[in-house]
Structure formats: C-alpha cells, structure tokens
Amino acid sequence: MKALVVVDPQNDFCPGGALAVAEGDAIIPMINAMMPAFDVVVLTQDWHPAGHSSFASSHSADPFSVTEMPYGPQVLWPDHCIIGSQGAEFHPALNTDAADMVVRKGSNRGMDSYSAFFENDHTTRTGLAGFLRDRGCLDLTMVGLATDYCVAWSALDGVREGFAVEVHLPACRAIDLDGSLDQAIAGMRDSGISLNGG
Ligand code: VGL
Ligand code: ZN
C-alpha cells in the first residue's frame, strides 16, 4: 500500500502569505492530480499558537535569523500558520476531500515541528508513523512545502522510521535560505530517499 503525504499546502506558504514560498501555489493542481493513484492521502498542517517560539517576534529578533534552542539551532520565522487564521488554512484549490488523515504539528509553544513524524527534538511523535503502519502503507511519496524544511525533515524521518520514501520534486517548492535547498537535497540523497523529477 502506498501513501501520498502532502506537507503544509497552506495559504501562508503561498504567494501573498506570511512565509510565502515562490510558486508555492503552482504545486496544488499537480498534487490534486496525483491523489487518485494512492491508497491513502495524508495532509499535514503547520499549526502554531500566537507567540510560538519559532517566531522572530517572540524573541525580538529579525525574521530568518537563527537562535539556539535546547534541541538545536532554530531559524526564526515571520509569524505564520497561526491556529484558526486564514493563513493556516489549506490552499482553497487543494482537494481536501481526498484526505484520509490530517496531521497538525507545531502547536507545542516551546518547540518547532518541521517533520510530519516528530517535533524538532526528534522524540515527541505526531502519531503519523503508527497510522501509516496500521494502514499497511510502507511506501511513501512526499510533496509540498517547503522542500528544504518540512518536506526534507519529513522524508528523513520517514526513512528513519523504516518507510520507503520518494520525494516528487516537481510538486515541491523551497524557501532556499543560505544554501538550505542544496543541503536538504544532498541529505535526502545520502539517506536513500529517491528524488524524482528534479
Ligand atoms: C515550514 C518553516 C516554518 C515548512 C514550516 O512548512 O517548511 N517552514 N514552518
Ligand atoms: Zn511553522
């Protein structure tokens, strides 16, 4: 059985959003078209309380600067994907009816959660691995936003959890901060993730 994991296809990561990724909206029709080929479709949703520790505004710091957190370095982002806001909603063109499961992540105020499987301490689970195993899905295809943060962290945790992971690059877009995209691509390749259509 195979699952499509659609990472953070939300308004705030699309043009006009608080943490806009260039052409973030261009992937939505491609993702809708991919959905019918999968047994299970999972959507993830970045879902932060106001004042979240990943926000630069919570540290009086500049957006895109880096701080040290107990679990490692943390990029400080503009306020984004605030629980209940329009920016946190899925892109309106996304076929959300096709979703079997929605994983919300990042709602722990003190810790970011890029990965669909774990918070950034790599310890606190979201429940996604158990869900996929219960459904007999061991083959995962990942798409979404952003290639170099939430997609890459999800893909890397997926292989660590024993899934076969493919990232379909045409249906991903990157933030690309200080070489983060090249680094993420190299890391995924080294971990045995298959990178398609890049
Ligand atoms: C993401 C930065 C902050 C992502 C989420 O979805 O890649 N990036 N929160
Ligand atoms: Zn976030």
mmCIF file with all atom_site columns, C-alpha atoms and ligand atoms in Angstrom:
data_model
loop_
_atom_site.group_PDB
_atom_site.id
_atom_site.type_symbol
_atom_site.label_atom_id
_atom_site.label_alt_id
_atom_site.label_comp_id
_atom_site.label_asym_id
_atom_site.label_entity_id
_atom_site.label_seq_id
_atom_site.pdbx_PDB_ins_code
_atom_site.Cartn_x
_atom_site.Cartn_y
_atom_site.Cartn_z
_atom_site.occupancy
_atom_site.B_iso_or_equiv
_atom_site.pdbx_formal_charge
_atom_site.auth_seq_id
_atom_site.auth_comp_id
_atom_site.auth_asym_id
_atom_site.auth_atom_id
_atom_site.pdbx_PDB_model_num
ATOM   1   C  CA . MET A 1 1   ? 0.000   0.000  0.000   1.00 0.00 ? 1   MET A CA 1
ATOM   2   C  CA . LYS A 1 2   ? 1.230   3.464  -0.767  1.00 0.00 ? 2   LYS A CA 1
ATOM   3   C  CA . ALA A 1 3   ? 0.529   6.847  0.745   1.00 0.00 ? 3   ALA A CA 1
ATOM   4   C  CA . LEU A 1 4   ? 0.843   10.366 -0.559  1.00 0.00 ? 4   LEU A CA 1
ATOM   5   C  CA . VAL A 1 5   ? 1.985   12.722 2.202   1.00 0.00 ? 5   VAL A CA 1
ATOM   6   C  CA . VAL A 1 6   ? 1.203   16.327 1.303   1.00 0.00 ? 6   VAL A CA 1
ATOM   7   C  CA . VAL A 1 7   ? 3.253   18.643 3.502   1.00 0.00 ? 7   VAL A CA 1
ATOM   8   C  CA . ASP A 1 8   ? 1.856   22.030 4.565   1.00 0.00 ? 8   ASP A CA 1
ATOM   9   C  CA . PRO A 1 9   ? -0.085  23.093 1.430   1.00 0.00 ? 9   PRO A CA 1
ATOM   10  C  CA . GLN A 1 10  ? -1.285  26.192 3.282   1.00 0.00 ? 10  GLN A CA 1
ATOM   11  C  CA . ASN A 1 11  ? -2.048  29.803 2.386   1.00 0.00 ? 11  ASN A CA 1
ATOM   12  C  CA . ASP A 1 12  ? 0.809   31.251 4.433   1.00 0.00 ? 12  ASP A CA 1
ATOM   13  C  CA . PHE A 1 13  ? 3.349   29.313 2.327   1.00 0.00 ? 13  PHE A CA 1
ATOM   14  C  CA . CYS A 1 14  ? 1.818   30.538 -0.949  1.00 0.00 ? 14  CYS A CA 1
ATOM   15  C  CA . PRO A 1 15  ? 2.312   33.919 -2.681  1.00 0.00 ? 15  PRO A CA 1
ATOM   16  C  CA . GLY A 1 16  ? 0.670   36.613 -0.545  1.00 0.00 ? 16  GLY A CA 1
ATOM   17  C  CA . GLY A 1 17  ? 1.122   34.546 2.628   1.00 0.00 ? 17  GLY A CA 1
ATOM   18  C  CA . ALA A 1 18  ? 3.150   35.355 5.745   1.00 0.00 ? 18  ALA A CA 1
ATOM   19  C  CA . LEU A 1 19  ? 6.002   32.987 4.849   1.00 0.00 ? 19  LEU A CA 1
ATOM   20  C  CA . ALA A 1 20  ? 5.476   32.865 1.110   1.00 0.00 ? 20  ALA A CA 1
ATOM   21  C  CA . VAL A 1 21  ? 7.406   30.297 -0.903  1.00 0.00 ? 21  VAL A CA 1
ATOM   22  C  CA . ALA A 1 22  ? 7.946   31.313 -4.548  1.00 0.00 ? 22  ALA A CA 1
ATOM   23  C  CA . GLU A 1 23  ? 5.385   29.481 -6.729  1.00 0.00 ? 23  GLU A CA 1
ATOM   24  C  CA . GLY A 1 24  ? 4.057   27.634 -3.694  1.00 0.00 ? 24  GLY A CA 1
ATOM   25  C  CA . ASP A 1 25  ? 0.587   27.657 -5.230  1.00 0.00 ? 25  ASP A CA 1
ATOM   26  C  CA . ALA A 1 26  ? 1.787   26.164 -8.534  1.00 0.00 ? 26  ALA A CA 1
ATOM   27  C  CA . ILE A 1 27  ? 2.020   22.699 -6.978  1.00 0.00 ? 27  ILE A CA 1
ATOM   28  C  CA . ILE A 1 28  ? -1.622  22.473 -5.860  1.00 0.00 ? 28  ILE A CA 1
ATOM   29  C  CA . PRO A 1 29  ? -3.115  21.255 -9.193  1.00 0.00 ? 29  PRO A CA 1
ATOM   30  C  CA . MET A 1 30  ? -0.277  18.729 -9.559  1.00 0.00 ? 30  MET A CA 1
ATOM   31  C  CA . ILE A 1 31  ? -0.987  17.355 -6.074  1.00 0.00 ? 31  ILE A CA 1
ATOM   32  C  CA . ASN A 1 32  ? -4.724  17.060 -6.772  1.00 0.00 ? 32  ASN A CA 1
ATOM   33  C  CA . ALA A 1 33  ? -3.908  15.131 -9.949  1.00 0.00 ? 33  ALA A CA 1
ATOM   34  C  CA . MET A 1 34  ? -1.600  12.733 -8.056  1.00 0.00 ? 34  MET A CA 1
ATOM   35  C  CA . MET A 1 35  ? -4.073  11.852 -5.281  1.00 0.00 ? 35  MET A CA 1
ATOM   36  C  CA . PRO A 1 36  ? -6.166  9.159  -7.064  1.00 0.00 ? 36  PRO A CA 1
ATOM   37  C  CA . ALA A 1 37  ? -3.081  6.977  -7.617  1.00 0.00 ? 37  ALA A CA 1
ATOM   38  C  CA . PHE A 1 38  ? -2.609  6.419  -3.858  1.00 0.00 ? 38  PHE A CA 1
ATOM   39  C  CA . ASP A 1 39  ? -4.297  4.126  -1.308  1.00 0.00 ? 39  ASP A CA 1
ATOM   40  C  CA . VAL A 1 40  ? -4.025  6.716  1.446   1.00 0.00 ? 40  VAL A CA 1
ATOM   41  C  CA . VAL A 1 41  ? -3.677  10.502 1.336   1.00 0.00 ? 41  VAL A CA 1
ATOM   42  C  CA . VAL A 1 42  ? -2.287  12.404 4.337   1.00 0.00 ? 42  VAL A CA 1
ATOM   43  C  CA . LEU A 1 43  ? -2.215  16.191 4.652   1.00 0.00 ? 43  LEU A CA 1
ATOM   44  C  CA . THR A 1 44  ? -0.054  17.966 7.188   1.00 0.00 ? 44  THR A CA 1
ATOM   45  C  CA . GLN A 1 45  ? -0.879  21.383 8.564   1.00 0.00 ? 45  GLN A CA 1
ATOM   46  C  CA . ASP A 1 46  ? 1.587   23.705 10.297  1.00 0.00 ? 46  ASP A CA 1
ATOM   47  C  CA . TRP A 1 47  ? -0.463  24.879 13.282  1.00 0.00 ? 47  TRP A CA 1
ATOM   48  C  CA . HIS A 1 48  ? 1.136   27.361 15.677  1.00 0.00 ? 48  HIS A CA 1
ATOM   49  C  CA . PRO A 1 49  ? -0.272  29.221 18.682  1.00 0.00 ? 49  PRO A CA 1
ATOM   50  C  CA . ALA A 1 50  ? 0.322   33.010 18.718  1.00 0.00 ? 50  ALA A CA 1
ATOM   51  C  CA . GLY A 1 51  ? 3.664   33.714 20.401  1.00 0.00 ? 51  GLY A CA 1
ATOM   52  C  CA . HIS A 1 52  ? 5.190   30.444 19.177  1.00 0.00 ? 52  HIS A CA 1
ATOM   53  C  CA . SER A 1 53  ? 8.903   30.042 19.953  1.00 0.00 ? 53  SER A CA 1
ATOM   54  C  CA . SER A 1 54  ? 9.745   29.669 16.226  1.00 0.00 ? 54  SER A CA 1
ATOM   55  C  CA . PHE A 1 55  ? 8.537   33.220 15.572  1.00 0.00 ? 55  PHE A CA 1
ATOM   56  C  CA . ALA A 1 56  ? 11.166  36.001 15.381  1.00 0.00 ? 56  ALA A CA 1
ATOM   57  C  CA . SER A 1 57  ? 8.604   38.306 17.039  1.00 0.00 ? 57  SER A CA 1
ATOM   58  C  CA . SER A 1 58  ? 8.701   36.131 20.177  1.00 0.00 ? 58  SER A CA 1
ATOM   59  C  CA . HIS A 1 59  ? 12.441  36.838 20.551  1.00 0.00 ? 59  HIS A CA 1
ATOM   60  C  CA . SER A 1 60  ? 12.553  40.459 19.349  1.00 0.00 ? 60  SER A CA 1
ATOM   61  C  CA . ALA A 1 61  ? 14.803  39.103 16.601  1.00 0.00 ? 61  ALA A CA 1
ATOM   62  C  CA . ASP A 1 62  ? 14.902  39.570 12.832  1.00 0.00 ? 62  ASP A CA 1
ATOM   63  C  CA . PRO A 1 63  ? 12.963  37.098 10.714  1.00 0.00 ? 63  PRO A CA 1
ATOM   64  C  CA . PHE A 1 64  ? 15.264  34.473 9.147   1.00 0.00 ? 64  PHE A CA 1
ATOM   65  C  CA . SER A 1 65  ? 17.914  34.894 11.864  1.00 0.00 ? 65  SER A CA 1
ATOM   66  C  CA . VAL A 1 66  ? 18.982  31.772 13.766  1.00 0.00 ? 66  VAL A CA 1
ATOM   67  C  CA . THR A 1 67  ? 18.828  31.132 17.502  1.00 0.00 ? 67  THR A CA 1
ATOM   68  C  CA . GLU A 1 68  ? 19.902  28.242 19.684  1.00 0.00 ? 68  GLU A CA 1
ATOM   69  C  CA . MET A 1 69  ? 17.122  26.179 21.261  1.00 0.00 ? 69  MET A CA 1
ATOM   70  C  CA . PRO A 1 70  ? 17.558  23.287 23.733  1.00 0.00 ? 70  PRO A CA 1
ATOM   71  C  CA . TYR A 1 71  ? 17.041  20.910 20.772  1.00 0.00 ? 71  TYR A CA 1
ATOM   72  C  CA . GLY A 1 72  ? 19.498  22.695 18.413  1.00 0.00 ? 72  GLY A CA 1
ATOM   73  C  CA . PRO A 1 73  ? 19.649  25.682 16.063  1.00 0.00 ? 73  PRO A CA 1
ATOM   74  C  CA . GLN A 1 74  ? 16.295  27.170 15.098  1.00 0.00 ? 74  GLN A CA 1
ATOM   75  C  CA . VAL A 1 75  ? 15.569  29.565 12.231  1.00 0.00 ? 75  VAL A CA 1
ATOM   76  C  CA . LEU A 1 76  ? 13.245  32.315 13.456  1.00 0.00 ? 76  LEU A CA 1
ATOM   77  C  CA . TRP A 1 77  ? 10.357  32.799 11.073  1.00 0.00 ? 77  TRP A CA 1
ATOM   78  C  CA . PRO A 1 78  ? 7.826   35.529 10.462  1.00 0.00 ? 78  PRO A CA 1
ATOM   79  C  CA . ASP A 1 79  ? 4.579   34.798 12.354  1.00 0.00 ? 79  ASP A CA 1
ATOM   80  C  CA . HIS A 1 80  ? 2.792   32.181 10.219  1.00 0.00 ? 80  HIS A CA 1
ATOM   81  C  CA . CYS A 1 81  ? 0.138   29.456 10.288  1.00 0.00 ? 81  CYS A CA 1
ATOM   82  C  CA . ILE A 1 82  ? -1.482  30.736 13.456  1.00 0.00 ? 82  ILE A CA 1
ATOM   83  C  CA . ILE A 1 83  ? -4.191  28.373 14.692  1.00 0.00 ? 83  ILE A CA 1
ATOM   84  C  CA . GLY A 1 84  ? -7.559  29.319 13.245  1.00 0.00 ? 84  GLY A CA 1
ATOM   85  C  CA . SER A 1 85  ? -6.214  32.003 10.892  1.00 0.00 ? 85  SER A CA 1
ATOM   86  C  CA . GLN A 1 86  ? -6.864  32.181 7.161   1.00 0.00 ? 86  GLN A CA 1
ATOM   87  C  CA . GLY A 1 87  ? -3.118  31.781 6.576   1.00 0.00 ? 87  GLY A CA 1
ATOM   88  C  CA . ALA A 1 88  ? -3.196  28.412 8.351   1.00 0.00 ? 88  ALA A CA 1
ATOM   89  C  CA . GLU A 1 89  ? -5.994  27.098 6.136   1.00 0.00 ? 89  GLU A CA 1
ATOM   90  C  CA . PHE A 1 90  ? -5.242  24.787 3.264   1.00 0.00 ? 90  PHE A CA 1
ATOM   91  C  CA . HIS A 1 91  ? -4.934  26.456 -0.143  1.00 0.00 ? 91  HIS A CA 1
ATOM   92  C  CA . PRO A 1 92  ? -8.520  26.801 -1.411  1.00 0.00 ? 92  PRO A CA 1
ATOM   93  C  CA . ALA A 1 93  ? -7.799  24.838 -4.609  1.00 0.00 ? 93  ALA A CA 1
ATOM   94  C  CA . LEU A 1 94  ? -6.487  21.782 -2.715  1.00 0.00 ? 94  LEU A CA 1
ATOM   95  C  CA . ASN A 1 95  ? -8.747  18.717 -2.850  1.00 0.00 ? 95  ASN A CA 1
ATOM   96  C  CA . THR A 1 96  ? -9.038  18.242 0.913   1.00 0.00 ? 96  THR A CA 1
ATOM   97  C  CA . ASP A 1 97  ? -11.955 15.805 0.411   1.00 0.00 ? 97  ASP A CA 1
ATOM   98  C  CA . ALA A 1 98  ? -9.398  13.205 -0.661  1.00 0.00 ? 98  ALA A CA 1
ATOM   99  C  CA . ALA A 1 99  ? -7.595  13.273 2.703   1.00 0.00 ? 99  ALA A CA 1
ATOM   100 C  CA . ASP A 1 100 ? -7.750  10.180 4.939   1.00 0.00 ? 100 ASP A CA 1
ATOM   101 C  CA . MET A 1 101 ? -5.801  11.875 7.707   1.00 0.00 ? 101 MET A CA 1
ATOM   102 C  CA . VAL A 1 102 ? -4.754  15.408 8.659   1.00 0.00 ? 102 VAL A CA 1
ATOM   103 C  CA . VAL A 1 103 ? -1.721  15.812 10.902  1.00 0.00 ? 103 VAL A CA 1
ATOM   104 C  CA . ARG A 1 104 ? -1.431  19.104 12.743  1.00 0.00 ? 104 ARG A CA 1
ATOM   105 C  CA . LYS A 1 105 ? 2.024   19.933 14.006  1.00 0.00 ? 105 LYS A CA 1
ATOM   106 C  CA . GLY A 1 106 ? 3.845   22.785 15.723  1.00 0.00 ? 106 GLY A CA 1
ATOM   107 C  CA . SER A 1 107 ? 1.205   23.518 18.338  1.00 0.00 ? 107 SER A CA 1
ATOM   108 C  CA . ASN A 1 108 ? 3.638   22.952 21.213  1.00 0.00 ? 108 ASN A CA 1
ATOM   109 C  CA . ARG A 1 109 ? 4.542   26.567 22.033  1.00 0.00 ? 109 ARG A CA 1
ATOM   110 C  CA . GLY A 1 110 ? 8.141   25.861 23.028  1.00 0.00 ? 110 GLY A CA 1
ATOM   111 C  CA . MET A 1 111 ? 9.193   23.685 20.131  1.00 0.00 ? 111 MET A CA 1
ATOM   112 C  CA . ASP A 1 112 ? 9.021   23.748 16.363  1.00 0.00 ? 112 ASP A CA 1
ATOM   113 C  CA . SER A 1 113 ? 7.890   20.729 14.368  1.00 0.00 ? 113 SER A CA 1
ATOM   114 C  CA . TYR A 1 114 ? 9.060   20.610 10.779  1.00 0.00 ? 114 TYR A CA 1
ATOM   115 C  CA . SER A 1 115 ? 8.623   16.871 10.358  1.00 0.00 ? 115 SER A CA 1
ATOM   116 C  CA . ALA A 1 116 ? 5.286   15.156 9.884   1.00 0.00 ? 116 ALA A CA 1
ATOM   117 C  CA . PHE A 1 117 ? 6.522   12.400 12.249  1.00 0.00 ? 117 PHE A CA 1
ATOM   118 C  CA . PHE A 1 118 ? 8.293   14.143 15.166  1.00 0.00 ? 118 PHE A CA 1
ATOM   119 C  CA . GLU A 1 119 ? 8.676   17.516 16.815  1.00 0.00 ? 119 GLU A CA 1
ATOM   120 C  CA . ASN A 1 120 ? 12.127  19.048 16.307  1.00 0.00 ? 120 ASN A CA 1
ATOM   121 C  CA . ASP A 1 121 ? 13.532  17.236 19.366  1.00 0.00 ? 121 ASP A CA 1
ATOM   122 C  CA . HIS A 1 122 ? 13.156  14.043 17.238  1.00 0.00 ? 122 HIS A CA 1
ATOM   123 C  CA . THR A 1 123 ? 11.431  12.472 20.261  1.00 0.00 ? 123 THR A CA 1
ATOM   124 C  CA . THR A 1 124 ? 7.816   13.615 20.503  1.00 0.00 ? 124 THR A CA 1
ATOM   125 C  CA . ARG A 1 125 ? 5.731   11.684 17.959  1.00 0.00 ? 125 ARG A CA 1
ATOM   126 C  CA . THR A 1 126 ? 2.805   13.049 15.954  1.00 0.00 ? 126 THR A CA 1
ATOM   127 C  CA . GLY A 1 127 ? 1.245   9.584  15.519  1.00 0.00 ? 127 GLY A CA 1
ATOM   128 C  CA . LEU A 1 128 ? 1.716   9.515  11.747  1.00 0.00 ? 128 LEU A CA 1
ATOM   129 C  CA . ALA A 1 129 ? 4.095   6.527  11.688  1.00 0.00 ? 129 ALA A CA 1
ATOM   130 C  CA . GLY A 1 130 ? 1.617   4.405  13.661  1.00 0.00 ? 130 GLY A CA 1
ATOM   131 C  CA . PHE A 1 131 ? -1.269  5.470  11.440  1.00 0.00 ? 131 PHE A CA 1
ATOM   132 C  CA . LEU A 1 132 ? 0.602   4.558  8.256   1.00 0.00 ? 132 LEU A CA 1
ATOM   133 C  CA . ARG A 1 133 ? 1.719   1.182  9.645   1.00 0.00 ? 133 ARG A CA 1
ATOM   134 C  CA . ASP A 1 134 ? -1.848  0.426  10.786  1.00 0.00 ? 134 ASP A CA 1
ATOM   135 C  CA . ARG A 1 135 ? -2.993  1.085  7.224   1.00 0.00 ? 135 ARG A CA 1
ATOM   136 C  CA . GLY A 1 136 ? -0.239  -1.127 5.827   1.00 0.00 ? 136 GLY A CA 1
ATOM   137 C  CA . CYS A 1 137 ? 1.379   1.787  3.963   1.00 0.00 ? 137 CYS A CA 1
ATOM   138 C  CA . LEU A 1 138 ? 5.131   1.304  3.790   1.00 0.00 ? 138 LEU A CA 1
ATOM   139 C  CA . ASP A 1 139 ? 5.731   3.232  0.561   1.00 0.00 ? 139 ASP A CA 1
ATOM   140 C  CA . LEU A 1 140 ? 5.500   6.983  0.891   1.00 0.00 ? 140 LEU A CA 1
ATOM   141 C  CA . THR A 1 141 ? 5.584   9.710  -1.725  1.00 0.00 ? 141 THR A CA 1
ATOM   142 C  CA . MET A 1 142 ? 6.083   13.200 -0.342  1.00 0.00 ? 142 MET A CA 1
ATOM   143 C  CA . VAL A 1 143 ? 5.216   16.524 -1.935  1.00 0.00 ? 143 VAL A CA 1
ATOM   144 C  CA . GLY A 1 144 ? 4.502   20.032 -0.662  1.00 0.00 ? 144 GLY A CA 1
ATOM   145 C  CA . LEU A 1 145 ? 6.103   22.995 1.090   1.00 0.00 ? 145 LEU A CA 1
ATOM   146 C  CA . ALA A 1 146 ? 8.802   23.659 1.755   1.00 0.00 ? 146 ALA A CA 1
ATOM   147 C  CA . THR A 1 147 ? 11.265  21.244 0.088   1.00 0.00 ? 147 THR A CA 1
ATOM   148 C  CA . ASP A 1 148 ? 14.177  22.268 2.313   1.00 0.00 ? 148 ASP A CA 1
ATOM   149 C  CA . TYR A 1 149 ? 12.351  22.348 5.670   1.00 0.00 ? 149 TYR A CA 1
ATOM   150 C  CA . CYS A 1 150 ? 9.163   20.425 6.319   1.00 0.00 ? 150 CYS A CA 1
ATOM   151 C  CA . VAL A 1 151 ? 9.350   18.138 3.267   1.00 0.00 ? 151 VAL A CA 1
ATOM   152 C  CA . ALA A 1 152 ? 13.021  17.230 3.852   1.00 0.00 ? 152 ALA A CA 1
ATOM   153 C  CA . TRP A 1 153 ? 12.608  16.699 7.614   1.00 0.00 ? 153 TRP A CA 1
ATOM   154 C  CA . SER A 1 154 ? 9.537   14.539 6.993   1.00 0.00 ? 154 SER A CA 1
ATOM   155 C  CA . ALA A 1 155 ? 11.300  12.490 4.317   1.00 0.00 ? 155 ALA A CA 1
ATOM   156 C  CA . LEU A 1 156 ? 14.382  11.937 6.514   1.00 0.00 ? 156 LEU A CA 1
ATOM   157 C  CA . ASP A 1 157 ? 12.258  10.868 9.491   1.00 0.00 ? 157 ASP A CA 1
ATOM   158 C  CA . GLY A 1 158 ? 10.246  8.611  7.181   1.00 0.00 ? 158 GLY A CA 1
ATOM   159 C  CA . VAL A 1 159 ? 13.331  6.577  6.227   1.00 0.00 ? 159 VAL A CA 1
ATOM   160 C  CA . ARG A 1 160 ? 14.482  6.509  9.883   1.00 0.00 ? 160 ARG A CA 1
ATOM   161 C  CA . GLU A 1 161 ? 11.076  5.045  10.722  1.00 0.00 ? 161 GLU A CA 1
ATOM   162 C  CA . GLY A 1 162 ? 11.582  2.314  8.132   1.00 0.00 ? 162 GLY A CA 1
ATOM   163 C  CA . PHE A 1 163 ? 9.389   3.591  5.279   1.00 0.00 ? 163 PHE A CA 1
ATOM   164 C  CA . ALA A 1 164 ? 10.479  3.664  1.646   1.00 0.00 ? 164 ALA A CA 1
ATOM   165 C  CA . VAL A 1 165 ? 10.366  7.352  0.763   1.00 0.00 ? 165 VAL A CA 1
ATOM   166 C  CA . GLU A 1 166 ? 10.263  9.121  -2.548  1.00 0.00 ? 166 GLU A CA 1
ATOM   167 C  CA . VAL A 1 167 ? 10.100  12.913 -2.902  1.00 0.00 ? 167 VAL A CA 1
ATOM   168 C  CA . HIS A 1 168 ? 8.410   14.091 -6.087  1.00 0.00 ? 168 HIS A CA 1
ATOM   169 C  CA . LEU A 1 169 ? 10.280  17.354 -6.631  1.00 0.00 ? 169 LEU A CA 1
ATOM   170 C  CA . PRO A 1 170 ? 8.054   18.910 -9.344  1.00 0.00 ? 170 PRO A CA 1
ATOM   171 C  CA . ALA A 1 171 ? 5.291   19.122 -6.710  1.00 0.00 ? 171 ALA A CA 1
ATOM   172 C  CA . CYS A 1 172 ? 7.526   20.779 -4.080  1.00 0.00 ? 172 CYS A CA 1
ATOM   173 C  CA . ARG A 1 173 ? 8.841   24.326 -3.726  1.00 0.00 ? 173 ARG A CA 1
ATOM   174 C  CA . ALA A 1 174 ? 11.671  25.582 -1.488  1.00 0.00 ? 174 ALA A CA 1
ATOM   175 C  CA . ILE A 1 175 ? 12.375  28.522 0.830   1.00 0.00 ? 175 ILE A CA 1
ATOM   176 C  CA . ASP A 1 176 ? 16.121  28.257 -0.012  1.00 0.00 ? 176 ASP A CA 1
ATOM   177 C  CA . LEU A 1 177 ? 17.777  30.153 2.803   1.00 0.00 ? 177 LEU A CA 1
ATOM   178 C  CA . ASP A 1 178 ? 21.614  30.272 2.748   1.00 0.00 ? 178 ASP A CA 1
ATOM   179 C  CA . GLY A 1 179 ? 22.006  27.102 0.703   1.00 0.00 ? 179 GLY A CA 1
ATOM   180 C  CA . SER A 1 180 ? 19.326  25.184 2.592   1.00 0.00 ? 180 SER A CA 1
ATOM   181 C  CA . LEU A 1 181 ? 17.917  23.630 -0.579  1.00 0.00 ? 181 LEU A CA 1
ATOM   182 C  CA . ASP A 1 182 ? 21.237  22.152 -1.790  1.00 0.00 ? 182 ASP A CA 1
ATOM   183 C  CA . GLN A 1 183 ? 21.911  20.883 1.730   1.00 0.00 ? 183 GLN A CA 1
ATOM   184 C  CA . ALA A 1 184 ? 18.477  19.296 2.003   1.00 0.00 ? 184 ALA A CA 1
ATOM   185 C  CA . ILE A 1 185 ? 18.773  17.621 -1.411  1.00 0.00 ? 185 ILE A CA 1
ATOM   186 C  CA . ALA A 1 186 ? 22.216  16.211 -0.534  1.00 0.00 ? 186 ALA A CA 1
ATOM   187 C  CA . GLY A 1 187 ? 20.983  14.981 2.848   1.00 0.00 ? 187 GLY A CA 1
ATOM   188 C  CA . MET A 1 188 ? 17.956  13.263 1.330   1.00 0.00 ? 188 MET A CA 1
ATOM   189 C  CA . ARG A 1 189 ? 20.049  11.627 -1.398  1.00 0.00 ? 189 ARG A CA 1
ATOM   190 C  CA . ASP A 1 190 ? 22.586  10.355 1.177   1.00 0.00 ? 190 ASP A CA 1
ATOM   191 C  CA . SER A 1 191 ? 19.755  8.833  3.217   1.00 0.00 ? 191 SER A CA 1
ATOM   192 C  CA . GLY A 1 192 ? 18.447  6.719  0.367   1.00 0.00 ? 192 GLY A CA 1
ATOM   193 C  CA . ILE A 1 193 ? 15.406  8.836  -0.428  1.00 0.00 ? 193 ILE A CA 1
ATOM   194 C  CA . SER A 1 194 ? 14.545  8.695  -4.107  1.00 0.00 ? 194 SER A CA 1
ATOM   195 C  CA . LEU A 1 195 ? 14.276  12.130 -5.617  1.00 0.00 ? 195 LEU A CA 1
ATOM   196 C  CA . ASN A 1 196 ? 12.050  12.174 -8.658  1.00 0.00 ? 196 ASN A CA 1
ATOM   197 C  CA . GLY A 1 197 ? 11.635  14.660 -11.418 1.00 0.00 ? 197 GLY A CA 1
ATOM   198 C  CA . GLY A 1 198 ? 14.168  17.133 -10.019 1.00 0.00 ? 198 GLY A CA 1
HETATM 199 C  C1 . VGL B 2 .   ? 7.857   25.376 7.377   1.00 0.00 ? 1   VGL B C1 1
HETATM 200 C  C2 . VGL B 2 .   ? 9.208   26.993 8.235   1.00 0.00 ? 1   VGL B C2 1
HETATM 201 C  C3 . VGL B 2 .   ? 8.392   27.135 9.322   1.00 0.00 ? 1   VGL B C3 1
HETATM 202 C  C4 . VGL B 2 .   ? 7.583   24.412 6.263   1.00 0.00 ? 1   VGL B C4 1
HETATM 203 C  C5 . VGL B 2 .   ? 7.022   25.483 8.466   1.00 0.00 ? 1   VGL B C5 1
HETATM 204 O  O1 . VGL B 2 .   ? 6.425   24.005 6.078   1.00 0.00 ? 1   VGL B O1 1
HETATM 205 O  O2 . VGL B 2 .   ? 8.557   24.049 5.552   1.00 0.00 ? 1   VGL B O2 1
HETATM 206 N  N1 . VGL B 2 .   ? 8.952   26.118 7.270   1.00 0.00 ? 1   VGL B N1 1
HETATM 207 N  N2 . VGL B 2 .   ? 7.292   26.378 9.432   1.00 0.00 ? 1   VGL B N2 1
HETATM 208 ZN ZN . ZN  B 3 .   ? 5.971   26.732 11.045  1.00 0.00 ? 2   ZN  B ZN 1
#
